[in-house]
Short mmCIF file of C-alpha atoms in Angstrom, two decimals:
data_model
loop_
_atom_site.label_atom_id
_atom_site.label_comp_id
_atom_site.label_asym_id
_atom_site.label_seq_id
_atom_site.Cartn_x
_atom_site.Cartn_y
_atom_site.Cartn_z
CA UNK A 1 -98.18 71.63 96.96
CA UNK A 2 -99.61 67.96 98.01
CA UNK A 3 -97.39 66.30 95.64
CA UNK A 4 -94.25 68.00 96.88
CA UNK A 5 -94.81 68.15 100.21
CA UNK A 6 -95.73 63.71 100.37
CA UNK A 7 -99.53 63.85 101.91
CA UNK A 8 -102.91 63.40 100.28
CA UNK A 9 -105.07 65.58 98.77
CA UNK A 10 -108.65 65.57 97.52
CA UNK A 11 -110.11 68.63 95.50
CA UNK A 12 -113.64 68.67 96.03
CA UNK A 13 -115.53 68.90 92.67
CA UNK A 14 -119.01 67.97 94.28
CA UNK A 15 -122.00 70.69 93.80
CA UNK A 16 -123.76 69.48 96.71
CA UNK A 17 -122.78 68.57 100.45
CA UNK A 18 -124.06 64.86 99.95
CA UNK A 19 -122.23 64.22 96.92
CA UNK A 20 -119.08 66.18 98.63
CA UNK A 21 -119.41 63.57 101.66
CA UNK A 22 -119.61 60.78 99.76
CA UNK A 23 -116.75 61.91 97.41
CA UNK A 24 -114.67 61.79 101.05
CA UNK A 25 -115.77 58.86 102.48
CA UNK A 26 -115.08 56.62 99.38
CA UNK A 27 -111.45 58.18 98.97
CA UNK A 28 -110.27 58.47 102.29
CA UNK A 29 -112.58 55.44 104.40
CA UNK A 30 -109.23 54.13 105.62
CA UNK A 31 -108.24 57.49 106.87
CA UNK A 32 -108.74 57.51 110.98
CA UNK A 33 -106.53 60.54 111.27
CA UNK A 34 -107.49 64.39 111.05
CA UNK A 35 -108.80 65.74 107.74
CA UNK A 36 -108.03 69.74 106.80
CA UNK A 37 -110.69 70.83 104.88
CA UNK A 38 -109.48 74.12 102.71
CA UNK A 39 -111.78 76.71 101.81
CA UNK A 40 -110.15 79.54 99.16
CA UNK A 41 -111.37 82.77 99.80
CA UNK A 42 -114.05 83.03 96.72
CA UNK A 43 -114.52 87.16 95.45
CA UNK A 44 -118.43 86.52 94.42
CA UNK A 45 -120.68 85.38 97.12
CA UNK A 46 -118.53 84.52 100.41
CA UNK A 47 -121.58 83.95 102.78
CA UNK A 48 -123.15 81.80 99.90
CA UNK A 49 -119.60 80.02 99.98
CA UNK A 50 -119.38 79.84 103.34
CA UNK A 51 -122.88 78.41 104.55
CA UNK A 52 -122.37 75.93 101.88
CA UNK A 53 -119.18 74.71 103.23
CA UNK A 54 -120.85 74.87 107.25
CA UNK A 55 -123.66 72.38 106.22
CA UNK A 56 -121.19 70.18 104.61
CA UNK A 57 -118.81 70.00 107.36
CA UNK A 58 -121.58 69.70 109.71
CA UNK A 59 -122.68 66.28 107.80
CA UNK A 60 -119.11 65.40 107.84
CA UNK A 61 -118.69 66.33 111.33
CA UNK A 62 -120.72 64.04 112.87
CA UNK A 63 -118.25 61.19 112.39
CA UNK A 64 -115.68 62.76 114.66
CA UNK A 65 -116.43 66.68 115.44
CA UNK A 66 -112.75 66.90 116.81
CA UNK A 67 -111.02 65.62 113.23
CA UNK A 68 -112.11 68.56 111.21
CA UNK A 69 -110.19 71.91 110.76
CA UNK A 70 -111.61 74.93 108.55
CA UNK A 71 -109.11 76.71 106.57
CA UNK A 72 -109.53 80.27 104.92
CA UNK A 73 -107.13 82.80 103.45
CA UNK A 74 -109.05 85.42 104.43
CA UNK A 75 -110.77 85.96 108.34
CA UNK A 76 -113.16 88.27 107.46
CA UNK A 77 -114.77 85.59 105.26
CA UNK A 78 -116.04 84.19 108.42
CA UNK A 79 -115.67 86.37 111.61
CA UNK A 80 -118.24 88.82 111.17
CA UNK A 81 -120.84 85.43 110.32
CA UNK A 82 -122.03 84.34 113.27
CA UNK A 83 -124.56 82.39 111.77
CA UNK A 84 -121.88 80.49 109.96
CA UNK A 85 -119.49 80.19 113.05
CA UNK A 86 -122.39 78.87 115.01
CA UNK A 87 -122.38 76.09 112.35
CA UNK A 88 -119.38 74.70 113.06
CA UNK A 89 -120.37 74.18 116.66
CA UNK A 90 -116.89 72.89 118.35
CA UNK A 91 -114.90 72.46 115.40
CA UNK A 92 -111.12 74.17 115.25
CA UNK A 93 -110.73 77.18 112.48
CA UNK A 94 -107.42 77.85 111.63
CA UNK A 95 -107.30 81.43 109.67
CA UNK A 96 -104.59 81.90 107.02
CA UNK A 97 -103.83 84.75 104.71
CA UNK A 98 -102.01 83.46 102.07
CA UNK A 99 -102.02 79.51 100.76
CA UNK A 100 -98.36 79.69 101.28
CA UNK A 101 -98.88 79.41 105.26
CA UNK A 102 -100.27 76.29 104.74
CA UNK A 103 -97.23 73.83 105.22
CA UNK A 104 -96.67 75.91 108.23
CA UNK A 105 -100.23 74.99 109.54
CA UNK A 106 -99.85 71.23 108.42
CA UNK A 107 -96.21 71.16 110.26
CA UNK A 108 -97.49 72.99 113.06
CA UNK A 109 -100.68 70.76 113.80
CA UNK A 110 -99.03 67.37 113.34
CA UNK A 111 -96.38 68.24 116.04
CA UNK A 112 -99.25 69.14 117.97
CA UNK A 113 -100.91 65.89 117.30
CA UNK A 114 -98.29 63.50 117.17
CA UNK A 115 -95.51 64.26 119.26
CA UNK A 116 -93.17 66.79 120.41
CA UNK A 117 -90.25 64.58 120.33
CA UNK A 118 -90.44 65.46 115.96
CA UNK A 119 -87.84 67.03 114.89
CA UNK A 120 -88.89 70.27 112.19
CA UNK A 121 -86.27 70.68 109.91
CA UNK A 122 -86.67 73.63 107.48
CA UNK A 123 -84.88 74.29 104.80
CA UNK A 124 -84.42 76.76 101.91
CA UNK A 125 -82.89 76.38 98.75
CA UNK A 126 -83.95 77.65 95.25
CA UNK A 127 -87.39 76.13 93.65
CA UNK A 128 -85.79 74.24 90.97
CA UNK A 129 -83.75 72.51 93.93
CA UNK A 130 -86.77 72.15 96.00
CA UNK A 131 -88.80 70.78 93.61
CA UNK A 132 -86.20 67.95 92.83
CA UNK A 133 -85.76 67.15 96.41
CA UNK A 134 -89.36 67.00 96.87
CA UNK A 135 -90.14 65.07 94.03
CA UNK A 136 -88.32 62.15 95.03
CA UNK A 137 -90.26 62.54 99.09
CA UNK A 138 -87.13 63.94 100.11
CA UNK A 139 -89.10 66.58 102.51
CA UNK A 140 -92.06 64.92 103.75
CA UNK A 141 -94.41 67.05 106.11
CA UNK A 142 -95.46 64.16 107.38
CA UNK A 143 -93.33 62.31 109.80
CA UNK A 144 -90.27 60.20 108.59
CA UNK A 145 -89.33 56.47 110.40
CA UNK A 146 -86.88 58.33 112.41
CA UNK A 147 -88.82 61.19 113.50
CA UNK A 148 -88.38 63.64 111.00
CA UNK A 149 -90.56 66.25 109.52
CA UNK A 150 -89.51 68.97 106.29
CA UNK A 151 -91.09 72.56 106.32
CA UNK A 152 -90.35 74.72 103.57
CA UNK A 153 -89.35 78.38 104.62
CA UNK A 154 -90.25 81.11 102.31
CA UNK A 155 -89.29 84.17 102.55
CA UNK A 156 -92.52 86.00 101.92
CA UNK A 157 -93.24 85.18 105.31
CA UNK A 158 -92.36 86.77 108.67
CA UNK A 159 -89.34 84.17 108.99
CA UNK A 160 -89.56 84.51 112.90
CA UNK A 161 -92.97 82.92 112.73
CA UNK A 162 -91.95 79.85 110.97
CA UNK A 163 -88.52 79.23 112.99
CA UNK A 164 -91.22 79.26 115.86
CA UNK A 165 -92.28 75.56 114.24
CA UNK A 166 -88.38 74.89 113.39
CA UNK A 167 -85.65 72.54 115.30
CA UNK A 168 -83.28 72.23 112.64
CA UNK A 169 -82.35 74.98 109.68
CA UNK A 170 -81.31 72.72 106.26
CA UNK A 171 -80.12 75.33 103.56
CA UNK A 172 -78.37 75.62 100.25
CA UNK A 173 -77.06 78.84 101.22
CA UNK A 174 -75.13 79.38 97.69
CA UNK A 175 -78.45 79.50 96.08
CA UNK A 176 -79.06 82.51 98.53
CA UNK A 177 -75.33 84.47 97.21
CA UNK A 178 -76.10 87.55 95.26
CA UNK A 179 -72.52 88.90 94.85
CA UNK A 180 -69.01 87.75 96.22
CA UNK A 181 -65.75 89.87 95.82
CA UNK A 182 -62.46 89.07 95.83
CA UNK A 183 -59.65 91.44 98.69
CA UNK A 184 -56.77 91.87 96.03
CA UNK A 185 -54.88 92.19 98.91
CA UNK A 186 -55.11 88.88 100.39
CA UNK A 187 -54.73 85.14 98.51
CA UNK A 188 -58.10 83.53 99.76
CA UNK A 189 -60.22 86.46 101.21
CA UNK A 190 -64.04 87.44 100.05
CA UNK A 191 -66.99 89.41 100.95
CA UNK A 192 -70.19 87.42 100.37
CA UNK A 193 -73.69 89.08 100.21
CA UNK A 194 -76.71 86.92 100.48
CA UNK A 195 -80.64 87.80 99.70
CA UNK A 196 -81.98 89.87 102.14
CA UNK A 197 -84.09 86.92 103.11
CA UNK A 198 -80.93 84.78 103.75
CA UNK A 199 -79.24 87.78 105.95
CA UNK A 200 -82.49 87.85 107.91
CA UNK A 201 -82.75 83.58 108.48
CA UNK A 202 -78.24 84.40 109.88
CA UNK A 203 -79.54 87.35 112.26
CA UNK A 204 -81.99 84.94 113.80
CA UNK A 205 -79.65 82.23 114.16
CA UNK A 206 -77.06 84.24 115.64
CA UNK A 207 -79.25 85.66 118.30
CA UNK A 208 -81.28 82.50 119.43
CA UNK A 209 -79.16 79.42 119.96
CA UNK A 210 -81.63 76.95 120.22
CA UNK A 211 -81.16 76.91 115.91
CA UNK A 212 -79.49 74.06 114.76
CA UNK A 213 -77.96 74.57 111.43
CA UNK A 214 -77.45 71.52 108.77
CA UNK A 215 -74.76 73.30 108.45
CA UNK A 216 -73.15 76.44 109.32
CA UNK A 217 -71.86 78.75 106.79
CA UNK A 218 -67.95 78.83 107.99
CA UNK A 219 -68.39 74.94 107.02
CA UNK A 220 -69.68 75.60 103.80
CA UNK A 221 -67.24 78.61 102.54
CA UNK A 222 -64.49 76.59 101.86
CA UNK A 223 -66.11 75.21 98.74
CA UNK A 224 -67.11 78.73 97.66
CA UNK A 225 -63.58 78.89 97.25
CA UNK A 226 -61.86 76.52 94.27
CA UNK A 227 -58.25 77.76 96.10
CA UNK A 228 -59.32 76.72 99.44
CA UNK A 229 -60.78 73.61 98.14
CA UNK A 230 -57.28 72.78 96.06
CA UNK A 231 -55.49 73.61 99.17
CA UNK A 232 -57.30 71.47 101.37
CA UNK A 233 -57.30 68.33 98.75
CA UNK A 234 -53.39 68.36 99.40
CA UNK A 235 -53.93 67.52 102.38
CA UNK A 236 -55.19 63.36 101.57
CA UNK A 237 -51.84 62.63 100.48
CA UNK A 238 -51.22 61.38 103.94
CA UNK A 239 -53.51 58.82 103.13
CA UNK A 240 -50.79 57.58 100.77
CA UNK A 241 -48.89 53.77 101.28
CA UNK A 242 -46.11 52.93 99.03
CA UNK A 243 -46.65 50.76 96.23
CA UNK A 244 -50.48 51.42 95.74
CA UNK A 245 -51.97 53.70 93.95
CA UNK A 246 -52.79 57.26 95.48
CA UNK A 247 -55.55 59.71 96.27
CA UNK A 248 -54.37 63.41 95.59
CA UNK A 249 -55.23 67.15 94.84
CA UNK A 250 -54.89 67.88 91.05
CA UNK A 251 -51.91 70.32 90.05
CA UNK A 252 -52.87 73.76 90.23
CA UNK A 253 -52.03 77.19 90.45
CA UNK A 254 -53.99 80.63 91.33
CA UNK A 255 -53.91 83.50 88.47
CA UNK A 256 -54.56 87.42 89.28
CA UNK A 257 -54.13 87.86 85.72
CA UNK A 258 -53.29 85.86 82.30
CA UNK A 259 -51.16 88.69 81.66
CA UNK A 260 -47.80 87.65 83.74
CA UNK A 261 -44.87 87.96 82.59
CA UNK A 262 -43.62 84.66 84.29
CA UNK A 263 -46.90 82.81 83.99
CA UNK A 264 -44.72 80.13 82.00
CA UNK A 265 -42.14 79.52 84.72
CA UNK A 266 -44.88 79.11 87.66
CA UNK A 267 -46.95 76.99 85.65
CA UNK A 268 -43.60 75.00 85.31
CA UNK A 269 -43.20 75.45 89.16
CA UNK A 270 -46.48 73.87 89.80
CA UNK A 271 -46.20 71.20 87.44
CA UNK A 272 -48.58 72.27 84.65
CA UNK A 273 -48.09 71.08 81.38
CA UNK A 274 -50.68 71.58 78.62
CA UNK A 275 -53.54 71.52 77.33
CA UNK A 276 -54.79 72.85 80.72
CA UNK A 277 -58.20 73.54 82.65
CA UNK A 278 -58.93 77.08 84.10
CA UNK A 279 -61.39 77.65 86.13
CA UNK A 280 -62.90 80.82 87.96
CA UNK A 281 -62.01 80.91 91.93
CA UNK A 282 -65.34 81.81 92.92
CA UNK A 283 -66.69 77.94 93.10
CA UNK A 284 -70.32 78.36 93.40
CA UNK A 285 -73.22 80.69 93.74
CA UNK A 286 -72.68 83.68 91.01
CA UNK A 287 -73.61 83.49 87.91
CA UNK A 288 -70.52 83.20 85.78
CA UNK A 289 -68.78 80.39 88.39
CA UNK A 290 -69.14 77.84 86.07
CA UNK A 291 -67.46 79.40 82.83
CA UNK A 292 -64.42 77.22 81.97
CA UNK A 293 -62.21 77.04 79.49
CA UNK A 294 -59.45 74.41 78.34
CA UNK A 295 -55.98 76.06 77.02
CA UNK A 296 -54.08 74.51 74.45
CA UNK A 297 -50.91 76.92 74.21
CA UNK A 298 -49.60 79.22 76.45
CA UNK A 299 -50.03 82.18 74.35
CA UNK A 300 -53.89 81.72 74.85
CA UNK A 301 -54.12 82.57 77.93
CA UNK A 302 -54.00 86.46 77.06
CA UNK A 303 -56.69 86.49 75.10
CA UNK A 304 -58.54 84.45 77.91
CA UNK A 305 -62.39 85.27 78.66
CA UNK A 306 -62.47 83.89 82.01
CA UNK A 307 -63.22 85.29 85.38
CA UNK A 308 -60.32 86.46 87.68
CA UNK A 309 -59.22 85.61 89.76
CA UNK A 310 -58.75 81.90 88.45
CA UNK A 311 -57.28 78.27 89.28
CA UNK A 312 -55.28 76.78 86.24
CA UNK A 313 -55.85 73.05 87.02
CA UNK A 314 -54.02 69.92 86.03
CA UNK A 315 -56.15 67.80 83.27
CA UNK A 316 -56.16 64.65 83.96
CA UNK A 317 -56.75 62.28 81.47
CA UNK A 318 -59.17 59.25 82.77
CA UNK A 319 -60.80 57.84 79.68
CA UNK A 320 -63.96 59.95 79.90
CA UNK A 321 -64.90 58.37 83.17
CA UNK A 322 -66.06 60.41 86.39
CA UNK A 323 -66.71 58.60 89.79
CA UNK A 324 -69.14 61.11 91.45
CA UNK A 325 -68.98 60.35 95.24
CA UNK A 326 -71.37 61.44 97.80
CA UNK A 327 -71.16 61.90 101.64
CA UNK A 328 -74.68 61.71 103.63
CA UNK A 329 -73.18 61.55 106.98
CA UNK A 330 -71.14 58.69 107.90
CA UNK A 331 -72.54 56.84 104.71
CA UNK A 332 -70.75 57.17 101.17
CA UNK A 333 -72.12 56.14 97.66
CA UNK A 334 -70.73 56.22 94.24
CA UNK A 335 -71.83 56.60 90.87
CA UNK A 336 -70.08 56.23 87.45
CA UNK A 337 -70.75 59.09 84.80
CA UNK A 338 -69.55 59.80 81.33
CA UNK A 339 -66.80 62.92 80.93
CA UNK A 340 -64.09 64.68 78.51
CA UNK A 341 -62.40 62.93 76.69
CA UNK A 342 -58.61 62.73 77.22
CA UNK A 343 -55.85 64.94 76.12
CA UNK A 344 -54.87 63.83 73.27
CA UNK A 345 -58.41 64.03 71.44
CA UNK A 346 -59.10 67.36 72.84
CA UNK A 347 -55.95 68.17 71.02
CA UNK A 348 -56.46 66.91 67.46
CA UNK A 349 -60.07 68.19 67.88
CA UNK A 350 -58.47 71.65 68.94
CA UNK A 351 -56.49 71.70 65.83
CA UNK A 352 -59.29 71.87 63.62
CA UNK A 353 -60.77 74.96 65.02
CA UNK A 354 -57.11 76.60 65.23
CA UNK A 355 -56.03 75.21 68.87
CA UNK A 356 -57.99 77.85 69.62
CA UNK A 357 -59.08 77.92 74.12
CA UNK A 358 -62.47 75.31 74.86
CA UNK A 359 -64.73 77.61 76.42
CA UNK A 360 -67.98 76.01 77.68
CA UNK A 361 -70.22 75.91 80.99
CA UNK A 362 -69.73 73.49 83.57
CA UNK A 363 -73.25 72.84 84.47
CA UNK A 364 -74.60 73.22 80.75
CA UNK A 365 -72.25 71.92 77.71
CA UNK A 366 -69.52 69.82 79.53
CA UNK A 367 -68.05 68.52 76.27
CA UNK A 368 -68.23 64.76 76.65
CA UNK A 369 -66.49 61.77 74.74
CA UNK A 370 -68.20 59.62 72.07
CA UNK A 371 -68.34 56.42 71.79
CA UNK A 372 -65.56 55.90 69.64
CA UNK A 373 -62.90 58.23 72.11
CA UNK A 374 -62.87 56.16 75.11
CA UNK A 375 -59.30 54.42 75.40
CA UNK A 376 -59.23 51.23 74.07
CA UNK A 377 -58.47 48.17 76.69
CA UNK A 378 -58.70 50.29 79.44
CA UNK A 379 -60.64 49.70 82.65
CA UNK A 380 -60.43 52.33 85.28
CA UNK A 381 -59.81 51.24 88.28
CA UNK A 382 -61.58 52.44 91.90
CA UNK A 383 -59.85 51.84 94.91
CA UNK A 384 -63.00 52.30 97.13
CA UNK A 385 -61.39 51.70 100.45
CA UNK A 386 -58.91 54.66 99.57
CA UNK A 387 -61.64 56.81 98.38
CA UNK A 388 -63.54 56.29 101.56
CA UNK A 389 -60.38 57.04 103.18
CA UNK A 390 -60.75 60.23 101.56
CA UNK A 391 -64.26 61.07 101.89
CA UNK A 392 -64.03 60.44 106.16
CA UNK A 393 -61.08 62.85 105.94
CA UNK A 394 -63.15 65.21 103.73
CA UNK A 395 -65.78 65.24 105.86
CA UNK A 396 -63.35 65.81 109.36
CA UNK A 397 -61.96 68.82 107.46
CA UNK A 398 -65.03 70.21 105.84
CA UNK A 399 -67.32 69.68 108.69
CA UNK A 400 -69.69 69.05 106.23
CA UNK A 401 -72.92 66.77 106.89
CA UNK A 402 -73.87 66.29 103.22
CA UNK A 403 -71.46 66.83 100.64
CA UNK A 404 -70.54 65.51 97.10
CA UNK A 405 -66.47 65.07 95.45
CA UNK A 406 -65.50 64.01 92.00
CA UNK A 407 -62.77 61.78 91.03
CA UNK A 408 -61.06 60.52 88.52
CA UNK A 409 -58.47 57.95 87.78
CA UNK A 410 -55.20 58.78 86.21
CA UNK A 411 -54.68 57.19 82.44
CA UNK A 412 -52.26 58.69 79.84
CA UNK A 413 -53.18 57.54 76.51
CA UNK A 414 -50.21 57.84 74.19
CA UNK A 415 -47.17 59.75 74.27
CA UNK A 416 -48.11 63.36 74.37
CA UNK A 417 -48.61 63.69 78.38
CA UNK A 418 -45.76 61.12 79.17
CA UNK A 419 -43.14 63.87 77.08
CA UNK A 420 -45.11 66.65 78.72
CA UNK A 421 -44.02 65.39 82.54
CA UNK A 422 -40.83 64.41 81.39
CA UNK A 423 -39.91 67.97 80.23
CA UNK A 424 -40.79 68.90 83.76
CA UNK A 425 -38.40 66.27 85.67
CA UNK A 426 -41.28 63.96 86.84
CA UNK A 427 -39.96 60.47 86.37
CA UNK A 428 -42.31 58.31 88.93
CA UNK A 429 -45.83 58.49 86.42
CA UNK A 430 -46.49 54.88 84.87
CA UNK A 431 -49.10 54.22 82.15
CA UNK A 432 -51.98 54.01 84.04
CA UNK A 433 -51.17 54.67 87.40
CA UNK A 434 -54.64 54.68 88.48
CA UNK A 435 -53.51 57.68 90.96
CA UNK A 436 -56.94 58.94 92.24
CA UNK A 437 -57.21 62.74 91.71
CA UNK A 438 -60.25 64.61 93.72
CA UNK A 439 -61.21 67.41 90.48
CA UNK A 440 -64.24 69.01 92.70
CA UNK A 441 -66.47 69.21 95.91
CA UNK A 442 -69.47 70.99 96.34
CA UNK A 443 -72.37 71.06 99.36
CA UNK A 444 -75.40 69.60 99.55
CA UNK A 445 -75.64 67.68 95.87
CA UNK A 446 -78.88 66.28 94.64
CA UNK A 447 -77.14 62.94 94.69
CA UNK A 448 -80.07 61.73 92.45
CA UNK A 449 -78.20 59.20 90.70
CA UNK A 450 -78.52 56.79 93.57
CA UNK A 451 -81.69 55.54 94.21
CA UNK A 452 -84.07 57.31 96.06
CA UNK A 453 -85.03 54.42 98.48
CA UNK A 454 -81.57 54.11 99.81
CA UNK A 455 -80.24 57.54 99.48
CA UNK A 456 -83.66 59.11 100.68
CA UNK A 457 -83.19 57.47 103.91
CA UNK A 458 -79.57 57.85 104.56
CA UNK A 459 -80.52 61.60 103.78
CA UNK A 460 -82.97 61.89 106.88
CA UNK A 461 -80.44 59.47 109.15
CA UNK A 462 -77.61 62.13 108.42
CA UNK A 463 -79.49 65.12 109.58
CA UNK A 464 -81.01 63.45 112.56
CA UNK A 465 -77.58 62.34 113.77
CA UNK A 466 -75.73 65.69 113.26
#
């Protein structure tokens, strides 16, 4: 809990107060501050444990009787002792139940200590998530440079209690999504049902509005929604000038079922050739939202085991290079990761196996290029003025604070894709155009490929600003 939470702790291994003291003083001598002391509530002898810890703290407790705090999980360790509470003479007990009220307690006394002008942000998100935020001192409960402190909500707690501590709400709210469903009736409409902890955290916010959310879920459905999100990336062709290269939505088109009778004419419509990417609509936050496949013939799609309702997407061939961008408020940073290989390998690779559908996971076996696949004299090019272009639009749309977008740059690598757009009347597409093509946006990314002291920082400025 220390370690993720960015403040010191000691665990006392001494058998004796003296040794205890001096185990204190030697690691902490620098420390001027307040020091918690945490006593765990102990099933065999509690008075035994108890008077043990009073004559300790009352040795300790003679270097500054206002800088030490007793801790228990239990109160009736130490209420009904009034020999022990006598020990303590002026000292503050604080009384907890369970350890997990402890960041609560921290949060809660260094406000009171330090100033009310901190800002509490809490935030939920899944453990795994948590853990890799935290790891990197992403959620300090100590104060940041610009007045920032992190409490971690949890859910096995009376929420209202904690909010009590809380300025700011900070969530991954897809990691909260149990079930969405689809209207059939309508192109873009869905019924999302969160934890029960999540509905109760929405309830509170709706009916106090002195909760500031980082940010509110109608920001963050859009990229629930891969049809919202394609429909929305159409929208940075105005970004466009004439005789540079561009920044655009991928082709794409939204599938009830693989089992339509014109499916060939509308993917001609939308200007899909193949091999193809299809994707479920659902974007994020069930469990099968990541299962992709890549179609080589048109016939394949009937046989199809992927989720509907679906986006067939565009694939764009860009020499196995991904720029992964991402947004921390009004400050943008860019990475450079390995991806598929183009086209025309995945089709001689296909070919082998049948030219049978690519099926993989997203987030798990992305198929990747070797070595030996990347295109040969060919440097992709990033126009990062246009691209930031892109990302302050993004963000004006979205209403995002922190957000993440993947591009990639346009490159056909031999013949196959140039006959492909010719059969469908596009004559404008030059060998490596270098047209920009957004493939994907998603909220609140890890962003942990940049490094942690510049994108830790620009993480807290964000939040404070919004």
């Amino acid at each position: 809990m220390a370690k993720l939470h960015s403040f010191e702790c000691l665990p006392l291994t001494a058998s004796s107060p003296d040794i205890a003291s001096r185990e204190i003083a030697q690691t902490w001598s620098h420390i001027s501050g307040t020091i918690l002391y945490l006593l765990p509530n102990h099933d065999a002898s509690p008075k035994i444990t108890c008077t043990y810890f009073s004559i300790a703290l009352e040795r300790l407790l003679q270097l500054d009787p206002n800088s030490c705090f007793l801790l228990g999980q239990n109160c009736s360790l130490f209420s009904p002792d009034d020999e022990v509470i006598s020990a303590f003479h002026n000292s503050n007990r604080i009384y907890m139940e369970k350890l997990e009220e402890l960041p609560l307690t921290i949060c809660h006394l260094n406000k009171k200590a330090i100033s009310n002008d901190l800002v509490t942000v809490g935030y939920i998100m899944k453990p795994s998530r948590e853990e890799d935020f935290a790891k990197r001192g992403a959620f300090p409960i100590c104060p940041t440079p610009n007045g920032l402190m992190f409490l971690p909500l949890n859910f096995e707690l009376p929420i209202s209690k904690q909010l009590e501590e809380v300025d700011v709400i900070l969530h991954k709210a897809t990691d909260e999504i149990v079930s969405i469903e689809f209207n059939s009736s309508s192109e873009s409409s869905y019924q999302i049902g969160y934890t029960k902890g999540m509905q109760e955290l929405q309830r509170h916010i709706e009916n106090h509005n002195d909760c500031f959310e980082v940010d509110p879920l109608n920001s963050i459905n859009p990229v629930l929604d891969r049809l919202k999100i394609q429909q929305l990336l159409l929208g940075l062709e105005d970004l466009n000038v004439g005789g540079r290269c561009k920044v655009r939505a991928p082709h794409f088109l939204k599938v009830n079922s693989f089992d339509e009778p014109d499916l060939v004419q509308r993917l001609h419509d939308a200007t899909l050739s193949l091999p193809s990417i299809v994707k479920p609509q659902v974007a994020c936050g069930v469990a099968d939202a990541h299962s992709m496949a890549i179609v080589f013939k048109v016939e394949d799609f009937k046989v199809l085991n992927v989720p509907l309702p679906a986006v067939i997407q565009e694939y764009v061939d860009h020499s196995s290079t991904l720029f992964k961008f991402y947004v921390l408020g009004d400050r943008v940073f860019h990475t450079v990761k390995k991806s598929m290989p183009n086209a025309d390998v995945l089709i001689k690779s296909s070919e082998k196996n049948g030219s049978k559908p690519l099926l993989f996971d997203s987030l798990k076996s992305l198929p990747t290029a070797t070595a030996n696949q990347h295109s040969e004299g060919w440097d992709p090019c990033l126009d990062l003025a246009l691209v930031n272009k892109a990302a302050e639009r993004l963000s004006k749309r979205l209403g995002l604070t922190i957000f993440g977008f993947d591009v990639v740059t346009l490159h056909f690598s031999g013949s196959t894709m140039f006959d492909a757009y010719s059969e469908m009347g596009i004559e404008d597409i030059q060998e490596g155009s270098g047209d920009h093509v957004v493939v994907d946006v998603n909220y609140l990314p890890s962003f942990k490929e940049i490094p942690d002291d510049v994108a830790v920082p620009a993480f807290w400025d964000a939040i404070k600003k919004k």
